[in-house]
mmCIF file of C-alpha atoms in Angstrom:
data_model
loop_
_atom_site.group_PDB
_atom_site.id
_atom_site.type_symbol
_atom_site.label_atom_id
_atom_site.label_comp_id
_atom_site.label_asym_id
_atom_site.label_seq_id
_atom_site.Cartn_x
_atom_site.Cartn_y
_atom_site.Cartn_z
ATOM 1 C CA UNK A 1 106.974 130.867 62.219
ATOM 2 C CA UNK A 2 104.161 128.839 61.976
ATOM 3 C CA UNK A 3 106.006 125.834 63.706
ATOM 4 C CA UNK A 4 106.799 128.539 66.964
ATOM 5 C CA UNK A 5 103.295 129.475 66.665
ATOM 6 C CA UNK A 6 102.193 125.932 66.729
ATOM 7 C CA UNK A 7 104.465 124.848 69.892
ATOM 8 C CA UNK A 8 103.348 128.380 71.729
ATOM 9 C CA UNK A 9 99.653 127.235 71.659
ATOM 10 C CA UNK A 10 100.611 123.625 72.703
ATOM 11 C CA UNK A 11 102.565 125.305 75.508
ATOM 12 C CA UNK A 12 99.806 127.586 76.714
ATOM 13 C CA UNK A 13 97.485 124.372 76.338
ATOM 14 C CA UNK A 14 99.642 122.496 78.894
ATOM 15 C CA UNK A 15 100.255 125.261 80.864
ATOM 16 C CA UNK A 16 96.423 125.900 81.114
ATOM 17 C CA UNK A 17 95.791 122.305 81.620
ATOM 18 C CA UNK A 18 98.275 121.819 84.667
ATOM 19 C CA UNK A 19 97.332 124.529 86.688
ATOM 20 C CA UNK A 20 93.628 124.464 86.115
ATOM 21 C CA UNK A 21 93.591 120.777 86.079
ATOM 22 C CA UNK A 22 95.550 120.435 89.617
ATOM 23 C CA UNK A 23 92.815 123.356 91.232
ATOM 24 C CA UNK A 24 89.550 121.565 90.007
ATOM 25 C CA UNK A 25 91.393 118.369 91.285
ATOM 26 C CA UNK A 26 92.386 119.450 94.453
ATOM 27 C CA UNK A 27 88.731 121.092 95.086
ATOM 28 C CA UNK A 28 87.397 117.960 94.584
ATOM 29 C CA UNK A 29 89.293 116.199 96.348
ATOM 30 C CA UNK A 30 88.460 118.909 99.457
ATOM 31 C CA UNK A 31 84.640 118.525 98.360
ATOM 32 C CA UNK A 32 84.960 114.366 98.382
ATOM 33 C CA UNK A 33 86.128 114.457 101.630
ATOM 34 C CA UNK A 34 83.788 116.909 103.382
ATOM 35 C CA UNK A 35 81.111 115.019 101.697
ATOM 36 C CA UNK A 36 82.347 111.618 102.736
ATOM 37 C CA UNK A 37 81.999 112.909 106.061
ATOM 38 C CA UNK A 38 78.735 114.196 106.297
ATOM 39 C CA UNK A 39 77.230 110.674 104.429
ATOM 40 C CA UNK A 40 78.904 108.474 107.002
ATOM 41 C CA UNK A 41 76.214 107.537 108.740
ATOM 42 C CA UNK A 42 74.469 105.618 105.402
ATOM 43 C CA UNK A 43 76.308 102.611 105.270
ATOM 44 C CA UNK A 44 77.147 101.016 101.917
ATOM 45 C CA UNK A 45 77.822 97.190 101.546
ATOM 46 C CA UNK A 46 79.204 94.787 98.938
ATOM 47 C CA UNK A 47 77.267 92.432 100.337
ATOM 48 C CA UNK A 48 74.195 90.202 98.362
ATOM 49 C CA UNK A 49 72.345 89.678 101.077
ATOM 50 C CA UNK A 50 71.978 92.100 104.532
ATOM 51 C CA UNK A 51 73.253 91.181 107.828
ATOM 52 C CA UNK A 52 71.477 90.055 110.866
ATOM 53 C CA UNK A 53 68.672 88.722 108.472
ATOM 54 C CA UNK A 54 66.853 92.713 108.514
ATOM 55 C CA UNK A 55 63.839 92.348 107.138
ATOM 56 C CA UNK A 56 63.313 94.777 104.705
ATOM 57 C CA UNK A 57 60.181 97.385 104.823
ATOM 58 C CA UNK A 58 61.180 98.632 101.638
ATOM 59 C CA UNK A 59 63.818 98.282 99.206
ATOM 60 C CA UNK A 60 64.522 99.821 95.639
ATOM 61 C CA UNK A 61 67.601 100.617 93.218
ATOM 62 C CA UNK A 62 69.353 103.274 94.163
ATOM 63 C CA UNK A 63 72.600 105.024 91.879
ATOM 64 C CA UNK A 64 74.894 107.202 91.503
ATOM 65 C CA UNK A 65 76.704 108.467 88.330
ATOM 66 C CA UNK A 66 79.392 111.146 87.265
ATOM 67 C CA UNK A 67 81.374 111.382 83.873
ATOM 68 C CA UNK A 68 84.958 113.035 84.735
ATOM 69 C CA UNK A 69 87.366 114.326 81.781
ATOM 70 C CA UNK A 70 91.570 114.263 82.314
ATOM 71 C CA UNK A 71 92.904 117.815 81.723
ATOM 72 C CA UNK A 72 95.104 118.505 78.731
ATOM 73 C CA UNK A 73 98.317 117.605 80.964
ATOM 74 C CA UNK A 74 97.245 114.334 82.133
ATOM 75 C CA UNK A 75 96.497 113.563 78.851
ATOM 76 C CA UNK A 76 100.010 114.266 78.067
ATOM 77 C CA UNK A 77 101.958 113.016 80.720
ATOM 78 C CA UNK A 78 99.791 109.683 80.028
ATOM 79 C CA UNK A 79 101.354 109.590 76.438
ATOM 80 C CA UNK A 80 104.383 109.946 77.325
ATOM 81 C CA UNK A 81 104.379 107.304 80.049
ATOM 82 C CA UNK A 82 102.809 105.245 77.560
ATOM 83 C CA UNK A 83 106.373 104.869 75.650
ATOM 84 C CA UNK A 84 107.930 103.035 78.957
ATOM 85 C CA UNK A 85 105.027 101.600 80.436
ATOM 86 C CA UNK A 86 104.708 101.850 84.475
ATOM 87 C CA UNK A 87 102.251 103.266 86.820
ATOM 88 C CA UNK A 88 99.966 105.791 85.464
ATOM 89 C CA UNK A 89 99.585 107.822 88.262
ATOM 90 C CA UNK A 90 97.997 111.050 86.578
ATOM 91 C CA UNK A 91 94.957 108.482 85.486
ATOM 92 C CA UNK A 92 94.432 107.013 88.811
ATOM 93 C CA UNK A 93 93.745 110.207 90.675
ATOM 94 C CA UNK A 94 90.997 110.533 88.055
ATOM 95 C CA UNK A 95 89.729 107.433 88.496
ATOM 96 C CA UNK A 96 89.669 107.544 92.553
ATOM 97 C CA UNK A 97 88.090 110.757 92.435
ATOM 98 C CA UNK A 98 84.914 109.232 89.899
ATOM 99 C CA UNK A 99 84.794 106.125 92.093
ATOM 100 C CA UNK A 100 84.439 107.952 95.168
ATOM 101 C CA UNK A 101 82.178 110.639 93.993
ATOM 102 C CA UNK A 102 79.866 108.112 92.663
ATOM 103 C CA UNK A 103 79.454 106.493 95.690
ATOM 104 C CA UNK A 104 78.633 109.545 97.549
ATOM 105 C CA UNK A 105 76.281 110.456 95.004
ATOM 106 C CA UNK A 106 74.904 107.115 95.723
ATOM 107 C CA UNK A 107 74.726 107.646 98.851
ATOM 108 C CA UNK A 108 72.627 110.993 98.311
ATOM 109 C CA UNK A 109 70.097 109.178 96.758
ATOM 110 C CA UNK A 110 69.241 106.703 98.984
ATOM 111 C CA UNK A 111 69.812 109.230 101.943
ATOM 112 C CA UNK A 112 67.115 111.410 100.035
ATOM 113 C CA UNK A 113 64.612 108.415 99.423
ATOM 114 C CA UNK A 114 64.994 108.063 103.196
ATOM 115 C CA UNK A 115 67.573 104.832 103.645
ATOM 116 C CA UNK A 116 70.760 104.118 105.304
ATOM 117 C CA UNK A 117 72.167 100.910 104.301
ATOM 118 C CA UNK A 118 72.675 99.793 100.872
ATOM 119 C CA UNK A 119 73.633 96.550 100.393
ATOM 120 C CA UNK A 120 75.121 94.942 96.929
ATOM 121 C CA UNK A 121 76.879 97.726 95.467
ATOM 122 C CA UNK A 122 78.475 97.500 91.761
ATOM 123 C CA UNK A 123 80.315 99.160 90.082
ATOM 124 C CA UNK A 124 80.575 99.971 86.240
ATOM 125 C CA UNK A 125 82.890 102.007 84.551
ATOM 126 C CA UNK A 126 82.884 102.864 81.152
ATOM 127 C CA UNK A 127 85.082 105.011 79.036
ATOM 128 C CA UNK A 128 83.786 107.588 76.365
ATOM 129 C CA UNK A 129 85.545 108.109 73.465
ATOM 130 C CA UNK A 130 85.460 111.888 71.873
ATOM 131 C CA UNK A 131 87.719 115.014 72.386
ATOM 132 C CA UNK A 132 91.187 114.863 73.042
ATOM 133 C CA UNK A 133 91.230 113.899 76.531
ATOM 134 C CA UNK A 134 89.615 110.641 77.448
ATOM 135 C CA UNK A 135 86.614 110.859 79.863
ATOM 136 C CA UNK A 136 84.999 108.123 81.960
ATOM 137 C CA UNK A 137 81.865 107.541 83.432
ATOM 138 C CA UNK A 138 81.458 105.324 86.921
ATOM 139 C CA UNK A 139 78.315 104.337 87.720
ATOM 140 C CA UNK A 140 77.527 102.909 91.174
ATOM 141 C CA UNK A 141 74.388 100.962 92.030
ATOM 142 C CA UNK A 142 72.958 99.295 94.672
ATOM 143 C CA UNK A 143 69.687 98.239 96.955
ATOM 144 C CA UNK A 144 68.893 100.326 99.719
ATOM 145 C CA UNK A 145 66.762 99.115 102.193
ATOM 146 C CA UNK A 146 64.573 100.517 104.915
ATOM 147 C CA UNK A 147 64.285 97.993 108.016
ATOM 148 C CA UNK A 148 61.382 97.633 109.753
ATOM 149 C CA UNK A 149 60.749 99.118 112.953
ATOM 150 C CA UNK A 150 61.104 96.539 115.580
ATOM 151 C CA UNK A 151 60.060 97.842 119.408
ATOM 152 C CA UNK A 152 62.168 95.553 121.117
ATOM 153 C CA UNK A 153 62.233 95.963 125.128
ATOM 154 C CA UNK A 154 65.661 96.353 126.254
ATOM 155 C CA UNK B 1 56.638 97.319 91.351
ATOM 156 C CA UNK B 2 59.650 96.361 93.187
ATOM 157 C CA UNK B 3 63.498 96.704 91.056
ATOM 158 C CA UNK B 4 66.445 95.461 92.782
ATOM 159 C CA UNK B 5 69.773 93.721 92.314
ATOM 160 C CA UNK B 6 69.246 91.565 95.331
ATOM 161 C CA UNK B 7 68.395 87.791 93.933
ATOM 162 C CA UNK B 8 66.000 87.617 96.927
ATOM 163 C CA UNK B 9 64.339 90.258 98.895
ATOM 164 C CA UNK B 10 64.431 89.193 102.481
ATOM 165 C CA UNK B 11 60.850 88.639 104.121
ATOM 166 C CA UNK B 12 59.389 87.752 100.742
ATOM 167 C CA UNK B 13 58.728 84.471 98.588
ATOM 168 C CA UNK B 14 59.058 84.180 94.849
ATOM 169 C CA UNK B 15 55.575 82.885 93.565
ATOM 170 C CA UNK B 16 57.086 82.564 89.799
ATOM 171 C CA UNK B 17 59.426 83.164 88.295
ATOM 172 C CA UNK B 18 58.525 85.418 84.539
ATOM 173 C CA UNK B 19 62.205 85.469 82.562
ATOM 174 C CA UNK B 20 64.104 87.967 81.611
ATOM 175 C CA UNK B 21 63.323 91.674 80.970
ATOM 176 C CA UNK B 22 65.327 94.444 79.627
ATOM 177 C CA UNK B 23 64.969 98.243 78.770
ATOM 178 C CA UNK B 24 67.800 99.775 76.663
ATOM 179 C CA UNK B 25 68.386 103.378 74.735
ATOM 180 C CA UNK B 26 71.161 104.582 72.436
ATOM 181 C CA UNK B 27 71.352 108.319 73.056
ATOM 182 C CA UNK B 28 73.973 111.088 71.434
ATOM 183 C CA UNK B 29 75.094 114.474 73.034
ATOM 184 C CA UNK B 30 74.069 117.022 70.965
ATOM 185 C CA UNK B 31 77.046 119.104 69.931
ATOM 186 C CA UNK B 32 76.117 122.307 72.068
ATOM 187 C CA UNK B 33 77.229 119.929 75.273
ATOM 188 C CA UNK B 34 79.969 118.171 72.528
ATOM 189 C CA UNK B 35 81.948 121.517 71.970
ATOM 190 C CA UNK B 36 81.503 122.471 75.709
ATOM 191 C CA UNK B 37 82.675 119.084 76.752
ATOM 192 C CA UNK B 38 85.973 119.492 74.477
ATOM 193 C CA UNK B 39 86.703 123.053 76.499
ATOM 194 C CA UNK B 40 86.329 120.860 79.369
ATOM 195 C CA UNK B 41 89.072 118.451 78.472
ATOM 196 C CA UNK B 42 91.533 121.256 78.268
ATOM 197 C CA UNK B 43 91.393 122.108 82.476
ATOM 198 C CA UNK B 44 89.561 118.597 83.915
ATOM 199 C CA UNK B 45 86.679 118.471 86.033
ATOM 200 C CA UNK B 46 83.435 116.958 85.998
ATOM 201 C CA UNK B 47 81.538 117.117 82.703
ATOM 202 C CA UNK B 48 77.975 117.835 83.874
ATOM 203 C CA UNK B 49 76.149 117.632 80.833
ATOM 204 C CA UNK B 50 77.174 114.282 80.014
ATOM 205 C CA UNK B 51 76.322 113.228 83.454
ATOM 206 C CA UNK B 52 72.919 114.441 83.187
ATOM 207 C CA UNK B 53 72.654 112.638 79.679
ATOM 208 C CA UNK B 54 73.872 109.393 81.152
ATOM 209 C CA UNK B 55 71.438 109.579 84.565
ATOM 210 C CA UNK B 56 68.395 110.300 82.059
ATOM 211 C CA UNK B 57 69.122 107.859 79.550
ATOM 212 C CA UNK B 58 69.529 105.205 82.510
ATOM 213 C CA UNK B 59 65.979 106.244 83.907
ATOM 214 C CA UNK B 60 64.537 105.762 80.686
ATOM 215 C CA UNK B 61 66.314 102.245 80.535
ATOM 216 C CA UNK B 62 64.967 101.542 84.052
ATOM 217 C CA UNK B 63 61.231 102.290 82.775
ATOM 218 C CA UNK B 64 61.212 100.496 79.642
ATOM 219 C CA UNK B 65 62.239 97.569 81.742
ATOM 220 C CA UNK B 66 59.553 98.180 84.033
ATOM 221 C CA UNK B 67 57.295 98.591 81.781
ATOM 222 C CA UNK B 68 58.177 95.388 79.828
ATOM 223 C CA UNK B 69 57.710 93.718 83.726
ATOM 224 C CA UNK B 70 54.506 95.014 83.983
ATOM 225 C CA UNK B 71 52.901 93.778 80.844
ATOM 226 C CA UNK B 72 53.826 90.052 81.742
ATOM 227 C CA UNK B 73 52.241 90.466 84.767
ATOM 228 C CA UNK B 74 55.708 90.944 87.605
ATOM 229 C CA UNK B 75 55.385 92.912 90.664
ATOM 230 C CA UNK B 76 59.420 92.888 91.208
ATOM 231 C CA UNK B 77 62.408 92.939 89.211
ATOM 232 C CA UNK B 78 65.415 91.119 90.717
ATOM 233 C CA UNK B 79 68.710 91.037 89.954
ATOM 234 C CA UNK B 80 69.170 93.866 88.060
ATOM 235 C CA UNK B 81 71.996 94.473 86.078
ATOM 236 C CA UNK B 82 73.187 97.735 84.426
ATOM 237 C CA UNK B 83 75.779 97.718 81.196
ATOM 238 C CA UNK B 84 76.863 100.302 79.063
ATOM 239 C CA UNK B 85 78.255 100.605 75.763
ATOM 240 C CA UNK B 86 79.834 103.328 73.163
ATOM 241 C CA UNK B 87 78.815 102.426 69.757
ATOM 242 C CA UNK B 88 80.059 105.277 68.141
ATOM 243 C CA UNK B 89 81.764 108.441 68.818
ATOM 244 C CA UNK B 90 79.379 110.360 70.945
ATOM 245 C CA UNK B 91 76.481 108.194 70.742
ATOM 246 C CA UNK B 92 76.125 105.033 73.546
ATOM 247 C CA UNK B 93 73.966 102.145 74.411
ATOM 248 C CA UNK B 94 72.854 101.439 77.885
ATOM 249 C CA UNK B 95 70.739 98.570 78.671
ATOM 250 C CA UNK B 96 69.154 97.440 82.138
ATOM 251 C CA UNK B 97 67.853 94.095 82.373
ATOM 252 C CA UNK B 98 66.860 91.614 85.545
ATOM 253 C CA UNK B 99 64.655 88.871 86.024
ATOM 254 C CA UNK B 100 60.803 89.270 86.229
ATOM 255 C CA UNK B 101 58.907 87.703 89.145
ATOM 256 C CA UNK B 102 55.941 87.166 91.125
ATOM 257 C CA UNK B 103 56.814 88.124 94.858
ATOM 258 C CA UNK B 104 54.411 87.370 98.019
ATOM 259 C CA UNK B 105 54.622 87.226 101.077
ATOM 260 C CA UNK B 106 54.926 83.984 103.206
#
């Protein structure tokens, strides 16, 4: 009995986990993209060093951070796949999803602070141990810069 | 005070060059946001609280650097670099460090 009323709650757990799980990603996802669109116009760079030798006005740190948690199912499925090895495809989505929404948040800041190029963007991702499912933070930082005004005569 | 991770801020010389500083915190979630963050793991998603935890314990990073900047006598910190650690469950180090330097212009 108690065995049946163990496996019920691990069942309602999963069950919980894949549908809830596959909403908040897919909303996200939806919410990523609209966002991506509407920060197009700030321009993010790998870069060290900006092009065409802009002189900077002003430039400061700008970053962007989010901590994501896998859903009970990933979690699973990730255990499982664990035993033969191969593409973890449940933990990439997760991943993509933190990368990208830390470079929009990124982007937000230095939109906000009044730039639209960054140049030398890092990333860092770290994970966080504690709860079942593991959770990772991405943290994206760069230099945004505000070019000076030149009137040029065209 | 100028913090960037440029090595050189175009338009600008370095005048001298000051070493190393660094700003660094260890901060826990209190278990309030612990027990919320474990409902969390059941359905997904963005954990908010621990975001919030992570972008404050960052800014305080960022200002003990600066601060250490200031007191030799910097007006820019370049090269900054960010790095995090988890020392224990729930608990995590992040540090921010650069290089301190004198900036003028040409």
């Amino acid at each position: 009995m108690d065995a049946l009323f163990e496996l019920a709650v691990f069942a309602a757990l999963l069950a919980t986990g894949f549908l809830a799980g596959r909403v908040i990603e897919q909303r996200h996802y939806a919410s990523i993209r609209a966002r991506e669109a509407q920060y197009a116009d700030v321009l993010a760079f790998g870069f060290r060093f900006p092009a065409d030798r802009v002189t900077p006005q002003r430039v400061f740190l700008v970053t962007g951070t989010v901590v994501v948690s896998a859903d009970y199912f990933k979690t699973f499925v990730a255990g499982l796949r664990n035993l033969f090895g191969g593409r973890l495809r449940a933990y990439e989505t997760l991943l993509e999803r933190a990368r990208r929404e830390a470079l929009l948040r990124l982007k937000e800041d230095a939109r906000r602070r009044g730039a639209r190029m960054i140049v030398c963007v890092r990333f860092e991702t770290t994970s966080i141990t504690g709860g079942w499912a593991p959770s990772i933070e991405v943290l994206a930082y760069g230099t945004a810069l505000i070019p000076e005004q030149t009137n040029r005569a065209t | 005070m100028i913090v960037s991770n440029l090595e050189l801020i175009p338009g600008k010389r370095i005048a001298a060059h000051l070493g190393i500083v660094q700003g660094s915190t260890v901060r826990a979630k209190h278990v309030g946001r612990d027990i919320f963050a474990s409902l969390k793991n059941i359905v997904g998603g963005e954990l908010k609280g621990y975001t919030e935890l992570m972008q404050e314990a960052r800014q305080e990073a960022v200002d003990r650097m600066i601060a250490e900047a200031e007191s030799i006598g910097a007006n820019a910190i370049l090269n900054v670099r960010f790095a995090t650690t988890s020392i224990a469950v729930g608990a995590a180090e992040i540090l921010a460090y650069g290089s301190a330097v004198r900036l003028e212009n040409p």
